Coordinates of C-alpha atoms and ligand atoms in Angstrom, one line a residue:
X243 CA 0.0 0.0 0.0
X244 CA 1.4 3.4 -1.0
X245 CA 1.9 6.2 1.5
X246 CA -1.0 8.4 0.2
X247 CA -3.3 5.5 0.1
X248 CA -2.4 4.8 3.8
X249 CA -3.0 8.5 4.7
X250 CA -6.4 8.3 2.9
X251 CA -7.4 5.1 4.7
X252 CA -6.3 6.4 8.1
X253 CA -8.3 9.7 7.6
X254 CA -11.5 7.9 6.5
X255 CA -11.3 5.3 9.3
X256 CA -10.5 7.9 12.0
X257 CA -13.4 10.2 10.9
X258 CA -15.8 7.2 10.5
X259 CA -14.9 6.0 14.0
X260 CA -15.0 9.4 15.7
X261 CA -17.3 11.6 13.5
X262 CA -17.1 15.3 14.2
X263 CA -20.3 17.4 14.5
X264 CA -22.6 14.4 14.7
X265 CA -26.1 14.7 16.0
X266 CA -29.0 17.1 15.5
X267 CA -28.7 20.8 15.5
X268 CA -31.3 23.0 17.1
X269 CA -32.1 25.6 16.1
X270 CA -31.3 25.2 12.4
X271 CA -31.9 27.2 9.3
X272 CA -32.4 24.2 7.2
X273 CA -32.7 20.4 7.7
X274 CA -31.8 18.4 4.6
X275 CA -32.1 14.6 4.1
X276 CA -29.9 12.9 1.5
X277 CA -29.8 9.3 0.4
X278 CA -27.4 7.2 -1.7
X279 CA -29.5 4.1 -2.5
X280 CA -26.7 2.2 -4.3
X281 CA -24.8 1.9 -1.0
X282 CA -27.6 2.4 1.5
X283 CA -26.2 5.6 3.0
X284 CA -28.7 7.9 4.7
X285 CA -27.8 11.4 5.9
X286 CA -29.6 14.2 7.7
X287 CA -27.7 17.4 7.5
X288 CA -28.5 20.5 9.7
X289 CA -27.1 23.9 8.7
X290 CA -27.4 27.1 10.7
X291 CA -26.7 30.3 8.7
X292 CA -26.1 33.6 10.4
X293 CA -25.6 36.8 8.5
X294 CA -24.4 35.0 5.3
X295 CA -22.1 32.7 7.1
X296 CA -22.3 29.0 8.0
X297 CA -22.5 29.4 11.7
X298 CA -22.9 25.7 12.5
X299 CA -23.4 22.4 10.7
X300 CA -24.1 18.9 12.0
X301 CA -25.2 15.6 10.6
X302 CA -27.0 12.4 11.6
X303 CA -27.8 9.2 9.8
X304 CA -25.9 6.0 9.0
X305 CA -23.9 4.6 6.2
X306 CA -20.5 3.3 5.1
X307 CA -17.2 4.7 6.4
X308 CA -16.7 6.9 3.3
X309 CA -20.1 8.6 3.6
X310 CA -19.6 9.2 7.3
X311 CA -16.0 10.4 7.0
X312 CA -16.9 12.7 4.1
X313 CA -19.8 14.3 6.1
X314 CA -17.6 14.6 9.2
X315 CA -14.9 16.4 7.3
X316 CA -17.4 18.5 5.4
X317 CA -19.0 19.9 8.5
X318 CA -15.6 20.8 9.8
X319 CA -14.5 22.5 6.6
X320 CA -17.6 24.6 6.1
X321 CA -18.0 26.2 9.5
X322 CA -17.3 29.9 9.4
X323 CA -17.4 30.0 5.6
X324 CA -19.6 32.4 3.7
X325 CA -22.4 30.8 1.8
X326 CA -20.6 31.7 -1.4
X327 CA -17.4 30.1 -0.2
X328 CA -19.3 27.0 0.8
X329 CA -20.8 26.7 -2.6
X330 CA -17.4 27.1 -4.2
X331 CA -16.1 24.4 -2.0
X332 CA -18.9 22.1 -3.1
X333 CA -17.9 22.6 -6.8
X334 CA -14.2 22.0 -6.0
X335 CA -15.0 18.9 -3.9
X336 CA -17.1 17.4 -6.7
X337 CA -14.5 18.2 -9.3
X338 CA -11.8 16.4 -7.2
X339 CA -14.0 13.3 -6.6
X340 CA -14.8 13.1 -10.3
X341 CA -11.1 13.2 -11.1
X342 CA -11.0 16.8 -12.4
X343 CA -8.2 18.0 -10.3
X344 CA -7.6 19.4 -6.8
X345 CA -8.1 23.0 -5.8
X346 CA -5.9 24.2 -2.9
X347 CA -8.9 25.6 -1.1
X348 CA -9.9 22.0 -0.3
X349 CA -7.2 21.8 2.4
X350 CA -7.5 18.7 4.5
X351 CA -10.2 17.4 2.2
X352 CA -7.5 16.6 -0.3
X353 CA -6.9 13.3 1.5
X354 CA -10.2 12.0 -0.1
X355 CA -8.9 12.5 -3.6
X356 CA -8.2 8.7 -3.9
X357 CA -11.9 8.1 -3.9
X358 CA -12.0 9.4 -7.4
X359 CA -10.4 6.1 -8.5
X360 CA -13.0 4.0 -6.6
X361 CA -15.9 4.6 -9.0
X362 CA -18.4 2.6 -6.9
X363 CA -17.8 4.8 -3.9
X364 CA -17.9 8.2 -5.5
X365 CA -21.5 8.8 -4.5
X366 CA -20.7 7.8 -0.9
X367 CA -18.2 10.7 -0.8
X368 CA -20.4 13.2 -2.6
X369 CA -23.7 12.5 -0.6
X370 CA -23.0 15.0 2.1
X371 CA -21.9 17.6 -0.4
X372 CA -25.0 17.1 -2.6
X373 CA -27.1 17.5 0.6
X374 CA -25.2 20.7 1.4
X375 CA -25.8 22.1 -2.0
X376 CA -29.6 21.3 -1.7
X377 CA -29.6 22.7 1.8
X378 CA -28.1 26.0 0.7
X379 CA -30.6 26.3 -2.1
X380 CA -33.4 25.6 0.3
X381 CA -32.1 28.2 2.7
X382 CA -31.9 30.7 0.0
X383 CA -35.6 30.0 -0.9
X384 CA -36.6 30.3 2.8
X385 CA -37.3 26.6 3.2
X386 CA -36.4 25.1 6.6
X387 CA -37.5 21.5 5.9
X388 CA -36.0 20.7 2.5
X389 CA -37.2 17.8 0.4
X390 CA -35.0 14.7 0.4
X391 CA -32.3 14.6 -2.2
X392 CA -31.2 11.4 -3.9
X393 CA -27.5 11.5 -4.9
X394 CA -28.3 9.2 -7.9
X395 CA -30.5 11.9 -9.3
X396 CA -28.2 14.9 -9.0
X397 CA -24.6 13.7 -9.0
X398 CA -24.1 13.0 -12.7
X399 CA -20.5 13.1 -13.6
X400 CA -19.4 16.5 -15.0
X401 CA -19.1 16.3 -18.8
X402 CA -15.7 16.5 -20.5
Ligands
ZN285 ZN1 -21.5 4.4 1.0

């Protein structure tokens, strides 16, 4: 096993074992459910926005190690970002996971780049980010209880 692969595995297993920001958030601006039927991952994401910033984010649900680690790392990464910065991070994360390159703004999330080569697991990694994208859209529309999002329906690979 190569060094980077080991770093990736360690990060995923560590976050899956000890997820950050796990549990419900109250009060929240938006509550967003997301599912990845191909793996059975289910996620509930809570986001609290305050004055255009992500003031807090937590998640609940169950699923494979990659889905849990990705959600854990995402909630850490987005706290304190502006909504615009969080949306940019979603774009960069999806690009990385779809093998389109790594933007430096991804920071610690870069350890997940290896998932781009594990095609069956890509949706496990993007589930939390697809849910965040939907949550921010719902918040912008003033919806607190967002309709469930299915990663199969929205995470089509970027063309090109
Ligand atoms: Zn999964």
